[in-house]
Coordinates of C-alpha atoms (C1' of nucleotides) in Angstrom, one line a residue:
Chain A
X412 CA 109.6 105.6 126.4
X413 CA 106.9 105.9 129.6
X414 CA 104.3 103.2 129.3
X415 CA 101.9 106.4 129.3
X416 CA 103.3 107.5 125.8
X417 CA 103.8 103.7 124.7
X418 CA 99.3 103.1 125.8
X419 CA 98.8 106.2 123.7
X420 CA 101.3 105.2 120.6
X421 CA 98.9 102.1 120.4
X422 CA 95.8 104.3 120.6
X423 CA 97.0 105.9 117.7
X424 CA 97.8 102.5 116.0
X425 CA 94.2 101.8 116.7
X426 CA 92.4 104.7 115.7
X427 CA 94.1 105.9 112.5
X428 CA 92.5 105.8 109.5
X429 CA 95.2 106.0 107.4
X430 CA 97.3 102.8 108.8
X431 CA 94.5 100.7 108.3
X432 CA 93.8 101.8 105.3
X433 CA 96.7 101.5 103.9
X434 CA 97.3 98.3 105.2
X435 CA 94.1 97.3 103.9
X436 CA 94.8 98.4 100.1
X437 CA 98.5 96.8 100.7
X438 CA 97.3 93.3 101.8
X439 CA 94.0 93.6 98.9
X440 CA 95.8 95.1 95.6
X441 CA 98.4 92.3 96.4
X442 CA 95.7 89.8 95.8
X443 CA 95.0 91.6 92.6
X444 CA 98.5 91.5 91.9
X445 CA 98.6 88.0 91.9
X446 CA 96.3 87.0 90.1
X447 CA 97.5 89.8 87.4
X448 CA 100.9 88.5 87.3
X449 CA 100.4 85.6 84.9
X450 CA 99.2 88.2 82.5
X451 CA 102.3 90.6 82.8
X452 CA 99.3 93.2 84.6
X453 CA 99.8 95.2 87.5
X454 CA 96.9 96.1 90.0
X455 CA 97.3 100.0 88.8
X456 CA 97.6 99.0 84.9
X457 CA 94.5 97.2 85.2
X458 CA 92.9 100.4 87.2
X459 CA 93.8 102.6 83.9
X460 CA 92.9 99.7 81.4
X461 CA 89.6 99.6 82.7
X462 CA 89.2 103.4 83.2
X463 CA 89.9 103.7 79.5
X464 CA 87.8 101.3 78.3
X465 CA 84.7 102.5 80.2
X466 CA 85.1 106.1 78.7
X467 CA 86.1 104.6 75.6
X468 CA 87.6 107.9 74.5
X469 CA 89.3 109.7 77.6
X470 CA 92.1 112.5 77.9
X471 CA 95.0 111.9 80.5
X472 CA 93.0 115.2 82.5
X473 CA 90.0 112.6 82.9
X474 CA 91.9 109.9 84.0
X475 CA 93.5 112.1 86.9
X476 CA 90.0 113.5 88.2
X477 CA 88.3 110.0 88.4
X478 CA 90.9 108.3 89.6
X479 CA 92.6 111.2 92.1
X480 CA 95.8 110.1 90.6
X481 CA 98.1 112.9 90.1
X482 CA 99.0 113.8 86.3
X483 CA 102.6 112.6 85.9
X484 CA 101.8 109.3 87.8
X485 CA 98.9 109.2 84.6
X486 CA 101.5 110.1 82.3
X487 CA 104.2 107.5 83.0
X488 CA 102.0 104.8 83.7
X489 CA 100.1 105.3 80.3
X490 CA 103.3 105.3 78.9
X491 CA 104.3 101.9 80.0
X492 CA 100.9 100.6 79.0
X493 CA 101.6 102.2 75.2
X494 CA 105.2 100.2 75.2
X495 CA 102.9 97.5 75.6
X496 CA 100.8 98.2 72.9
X497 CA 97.5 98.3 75.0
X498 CA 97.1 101.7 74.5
X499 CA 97.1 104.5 71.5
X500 CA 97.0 107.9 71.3
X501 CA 94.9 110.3 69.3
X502 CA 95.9 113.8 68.7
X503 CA 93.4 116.5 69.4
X504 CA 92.3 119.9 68.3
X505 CA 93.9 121.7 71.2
X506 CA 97.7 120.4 70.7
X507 CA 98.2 120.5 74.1
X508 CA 95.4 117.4 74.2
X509 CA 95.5 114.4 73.0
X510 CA 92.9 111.3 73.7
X511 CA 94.1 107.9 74.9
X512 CA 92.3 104.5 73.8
X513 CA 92.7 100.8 73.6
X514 CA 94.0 98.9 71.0
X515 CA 93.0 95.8 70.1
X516 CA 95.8 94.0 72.0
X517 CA 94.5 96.3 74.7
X518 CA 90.9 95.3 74.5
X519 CA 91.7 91.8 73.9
X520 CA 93.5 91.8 77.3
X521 CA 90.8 93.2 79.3
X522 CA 88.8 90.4 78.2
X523 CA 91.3 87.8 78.7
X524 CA 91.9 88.6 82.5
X525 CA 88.6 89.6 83.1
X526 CA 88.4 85.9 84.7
X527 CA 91.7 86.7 86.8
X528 CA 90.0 89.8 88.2
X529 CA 86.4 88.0 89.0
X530 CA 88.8 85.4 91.1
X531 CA 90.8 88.5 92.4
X532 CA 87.3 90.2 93.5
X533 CA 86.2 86.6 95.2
X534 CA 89.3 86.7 96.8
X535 CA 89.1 89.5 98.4
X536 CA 85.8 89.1 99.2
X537 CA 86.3 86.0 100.9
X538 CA 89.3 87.5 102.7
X539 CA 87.4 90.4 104.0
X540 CA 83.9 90.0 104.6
X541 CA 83.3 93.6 105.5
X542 CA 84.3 94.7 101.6
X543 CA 81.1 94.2 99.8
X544 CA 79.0 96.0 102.0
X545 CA 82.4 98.7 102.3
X546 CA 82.1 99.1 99.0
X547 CA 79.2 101.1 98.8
X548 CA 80.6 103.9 101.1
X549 CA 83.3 104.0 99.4
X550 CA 82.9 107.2 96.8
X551 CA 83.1 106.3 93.7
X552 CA 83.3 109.9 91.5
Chain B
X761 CA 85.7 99.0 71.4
X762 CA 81.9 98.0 71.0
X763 CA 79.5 99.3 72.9
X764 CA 78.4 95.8 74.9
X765 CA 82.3 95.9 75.8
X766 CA 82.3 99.3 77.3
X767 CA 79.4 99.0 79.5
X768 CA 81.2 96.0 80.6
X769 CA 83.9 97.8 82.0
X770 CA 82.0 100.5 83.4
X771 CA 80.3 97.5 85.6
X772 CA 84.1 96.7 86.1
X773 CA 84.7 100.0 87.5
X774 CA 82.4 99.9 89.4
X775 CA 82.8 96.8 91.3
X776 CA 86.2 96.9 92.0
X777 CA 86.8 96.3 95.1
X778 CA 90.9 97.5 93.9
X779 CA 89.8 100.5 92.3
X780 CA 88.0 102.1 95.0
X781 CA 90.0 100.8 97.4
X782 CA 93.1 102.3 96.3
X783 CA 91.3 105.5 95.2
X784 CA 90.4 106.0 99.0
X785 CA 93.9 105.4 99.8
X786 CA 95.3 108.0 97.7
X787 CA 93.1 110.6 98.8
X788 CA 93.3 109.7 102.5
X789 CA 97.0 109.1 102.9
X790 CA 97.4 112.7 100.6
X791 CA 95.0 114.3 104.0
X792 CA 97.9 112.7 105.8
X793 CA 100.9 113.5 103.8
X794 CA 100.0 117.0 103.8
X795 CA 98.9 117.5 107.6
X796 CA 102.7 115.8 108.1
X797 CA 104.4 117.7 105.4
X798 CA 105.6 120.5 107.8
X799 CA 107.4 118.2 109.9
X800 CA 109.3 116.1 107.0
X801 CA 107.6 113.4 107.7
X802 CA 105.6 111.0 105.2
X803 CA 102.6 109.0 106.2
X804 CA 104.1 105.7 105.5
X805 CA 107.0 107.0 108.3
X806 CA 104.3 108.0 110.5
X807 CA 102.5 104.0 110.6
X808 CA 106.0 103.0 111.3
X809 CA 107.2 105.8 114.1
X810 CA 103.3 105.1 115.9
X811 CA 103.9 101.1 115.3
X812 CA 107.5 101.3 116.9
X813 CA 106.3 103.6 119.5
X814 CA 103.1 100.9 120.3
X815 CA 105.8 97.8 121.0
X816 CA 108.3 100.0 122.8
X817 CA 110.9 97.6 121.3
X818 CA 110.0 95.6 118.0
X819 CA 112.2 93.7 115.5
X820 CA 111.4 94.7 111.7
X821 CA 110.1 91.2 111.0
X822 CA 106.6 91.9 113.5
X823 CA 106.2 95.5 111.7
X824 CA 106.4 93.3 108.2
X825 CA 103.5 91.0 109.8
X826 CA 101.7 94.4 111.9
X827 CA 101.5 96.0 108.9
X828 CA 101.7 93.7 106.1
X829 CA 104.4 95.5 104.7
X830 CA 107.5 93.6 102.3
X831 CA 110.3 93.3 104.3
X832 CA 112.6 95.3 102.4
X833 CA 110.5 97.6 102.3
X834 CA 110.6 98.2 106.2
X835 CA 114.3 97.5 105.4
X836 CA 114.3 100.5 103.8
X837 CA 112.2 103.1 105.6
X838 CA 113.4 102.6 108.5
X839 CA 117.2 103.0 107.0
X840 CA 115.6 106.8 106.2
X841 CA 114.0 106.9 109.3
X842 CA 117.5 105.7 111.2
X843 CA 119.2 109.0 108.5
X844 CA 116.8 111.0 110.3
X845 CA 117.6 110.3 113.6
X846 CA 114.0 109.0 115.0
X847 CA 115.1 105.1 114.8
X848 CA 117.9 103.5 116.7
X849 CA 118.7 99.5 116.7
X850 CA 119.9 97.7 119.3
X851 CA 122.0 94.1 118.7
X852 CA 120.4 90.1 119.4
X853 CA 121.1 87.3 120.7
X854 CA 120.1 86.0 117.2
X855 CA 122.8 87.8 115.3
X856 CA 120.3 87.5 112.4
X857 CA 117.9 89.8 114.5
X858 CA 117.8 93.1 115.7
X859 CA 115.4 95.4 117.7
X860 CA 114.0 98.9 116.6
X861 CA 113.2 101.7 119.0
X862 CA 112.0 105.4 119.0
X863 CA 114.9 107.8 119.6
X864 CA 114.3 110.6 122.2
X865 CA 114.1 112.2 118.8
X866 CA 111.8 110.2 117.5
X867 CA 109.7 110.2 120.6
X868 CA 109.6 113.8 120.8
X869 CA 108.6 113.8 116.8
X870 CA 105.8 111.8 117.8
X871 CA 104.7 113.9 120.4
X872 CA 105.3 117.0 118.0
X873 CA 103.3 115.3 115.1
X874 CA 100.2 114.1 117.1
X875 CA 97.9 117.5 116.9
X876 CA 98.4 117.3 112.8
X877 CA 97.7 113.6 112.9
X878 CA 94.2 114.7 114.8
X879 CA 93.8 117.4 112.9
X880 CA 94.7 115.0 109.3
X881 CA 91.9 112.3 111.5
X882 CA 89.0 115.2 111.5
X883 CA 89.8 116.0 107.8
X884 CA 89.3 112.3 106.5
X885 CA 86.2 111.9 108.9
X886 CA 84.9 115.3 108.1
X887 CA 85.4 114.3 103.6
X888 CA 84.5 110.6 104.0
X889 CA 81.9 109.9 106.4
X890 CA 82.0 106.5 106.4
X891 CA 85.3 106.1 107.2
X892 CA 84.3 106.0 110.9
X893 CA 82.1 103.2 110.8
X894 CA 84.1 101.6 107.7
X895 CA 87.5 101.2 110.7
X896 CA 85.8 98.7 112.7
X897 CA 85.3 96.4 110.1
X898 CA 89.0 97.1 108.6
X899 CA 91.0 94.1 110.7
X900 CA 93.8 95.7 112.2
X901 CA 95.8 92.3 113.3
Chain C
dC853 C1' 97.4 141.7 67.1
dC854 C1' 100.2 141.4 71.8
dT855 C1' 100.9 139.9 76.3
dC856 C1' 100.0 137.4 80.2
dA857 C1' 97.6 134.1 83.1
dT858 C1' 95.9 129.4 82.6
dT859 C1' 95.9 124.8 81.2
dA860 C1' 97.6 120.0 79.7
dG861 C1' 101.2 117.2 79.7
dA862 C1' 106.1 115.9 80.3
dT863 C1' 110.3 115.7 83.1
dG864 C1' 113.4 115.8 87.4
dT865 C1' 113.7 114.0 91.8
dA866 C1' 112.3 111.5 95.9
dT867 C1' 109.7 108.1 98.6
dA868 C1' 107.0 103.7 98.8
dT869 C1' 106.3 99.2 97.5
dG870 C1' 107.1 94.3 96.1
dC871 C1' 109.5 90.2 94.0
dA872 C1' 113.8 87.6 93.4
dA873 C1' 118.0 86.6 94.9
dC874 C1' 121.6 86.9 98.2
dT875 C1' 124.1 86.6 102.9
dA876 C1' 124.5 85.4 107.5
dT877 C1' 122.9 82.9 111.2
dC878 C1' 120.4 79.4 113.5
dC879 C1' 118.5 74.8 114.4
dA880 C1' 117.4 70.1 113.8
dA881 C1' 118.4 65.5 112.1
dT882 C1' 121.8 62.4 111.5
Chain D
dA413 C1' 130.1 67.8 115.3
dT414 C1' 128.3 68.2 110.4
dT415 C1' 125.3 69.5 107.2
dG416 C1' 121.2 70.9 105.0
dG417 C1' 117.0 73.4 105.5
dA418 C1' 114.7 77.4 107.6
dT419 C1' 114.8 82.3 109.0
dA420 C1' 115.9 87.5 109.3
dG421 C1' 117.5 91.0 107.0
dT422 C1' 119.8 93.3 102.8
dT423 C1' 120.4 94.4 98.0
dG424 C1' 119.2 94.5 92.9
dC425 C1' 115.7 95.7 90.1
dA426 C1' 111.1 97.3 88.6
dT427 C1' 106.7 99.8 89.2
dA428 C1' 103.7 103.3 91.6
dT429 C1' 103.2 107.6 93.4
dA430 C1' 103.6 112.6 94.4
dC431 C1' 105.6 117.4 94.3
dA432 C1' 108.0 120.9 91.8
dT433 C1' 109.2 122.7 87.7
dC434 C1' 109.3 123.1 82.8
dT435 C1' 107.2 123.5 78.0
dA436 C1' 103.8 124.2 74.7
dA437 C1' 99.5 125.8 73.5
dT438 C1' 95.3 128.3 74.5
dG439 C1' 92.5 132.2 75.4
dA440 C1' 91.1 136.7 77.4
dG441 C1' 92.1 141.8 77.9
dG442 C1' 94.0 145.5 76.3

DNA sequence: CCTCATTAGATGTATATGCAACTATCCAAT
DNA sequence: ATTGGATAGTTGCATATACATCTAATGAGG
């Protein structure tokens, strides 16, 4: 290891986008996590629980494009959320379809941590300062 | 599911600092993942190889704090990384401790891997143009 | 009608990640 | 020196994520 390759290691370190991003989405869905937990949520539950509820009727396909997750990550993590009995299923027309929504239990959740996730959001915000203003660069669709 | 509740959650959607957040980090780290691809290497193994390579000699409990990672989890990547023949650990004086280093494979990955990272860097600038000015404000310590 | 490419989802497999609990070691107070 | 708390790392377990492949259903050309 010459100090020459070691100087340009850290200007890598530095530089890349994608280690402090990633650092960044560790260190702020962790303070989602938390304050999820006492709810039995996760961070990426509530990601999909809210997705659903803001389309109100919304196929798996849907779910994928707006939030560039990748179809069987949908699938198994709907599934989990069903077990739970946050979320139903409709069938569709086209049998290869079918239309995910919330129960009751799932709607009554999202209201119920809604206060968890407004903490969570002040968290954060008071953690990073840069986030709110961040948060408008970052795409949304 | 009226409709006062589901423009609710659209505002949710929308404000979440989580949901972007991690949206951004999927689609970046996947610029990554498949600019490394060719080289078996994942982007999560890259933050670790550049982060090892930056300290010339590091024990696994600073990369936990560098890069807010669990500890088992850098347990575990670098076992894989160790399989792969780019990490080698040397003993302590604390017999609790021990100190990671690059390889001379690993080094010469490293070397290897650095035009795709560039190349992944001009691809996440070139798709999200805020990421450039969004890195200063992301703390990297 | 057929057939074949396309599409939506599900399933197999692997990595990434975190929490809890455990082990081994160290250190400080007595 | 002994012991009890702190520390570094590992292991058990669960969720999150992606790629490759598979299945079922659709739809477009012939």
């Amino acid at each position: 290891m010459t100090a020459h390759s070691k100087k340009q290691a850290l200007d890598i370190a530095k530089d890349c986008f994608a280690v402090r991003l990633r650092k960044l989405h560790r260190e702020v869905s962790g303070l989602y996590d938390d304050r999820f937990r006492p709810f039995g949520l996760t961070t990426a539950q509530f990601n999909l629980l809210v997705s659903i509820a803001a389309h109100g009727e919304v196929a798996p396909k849907q779910l994928v494009e707006t939030l560039s997750l990748e179809k069987s990550t949908v699938s198994r993590n709907i599934e989990k959320m069903q077990k739970n009995g946050w979320v139903k299923t409709t069938p569709h027309k086209d049998k290869r379809r079918h239309l995910l929504a919330l129960t009751d239990a799932g709607e009554a959740l999202l209201e119920k941590v809604t206060p968890a996730w407004q903490q969570a959001q002040e968290d954060a915000a008071t953690t990073y300062h840069s986030l709110k203003s961040m948060i408008k660069d970052i795409p949304l669709t």
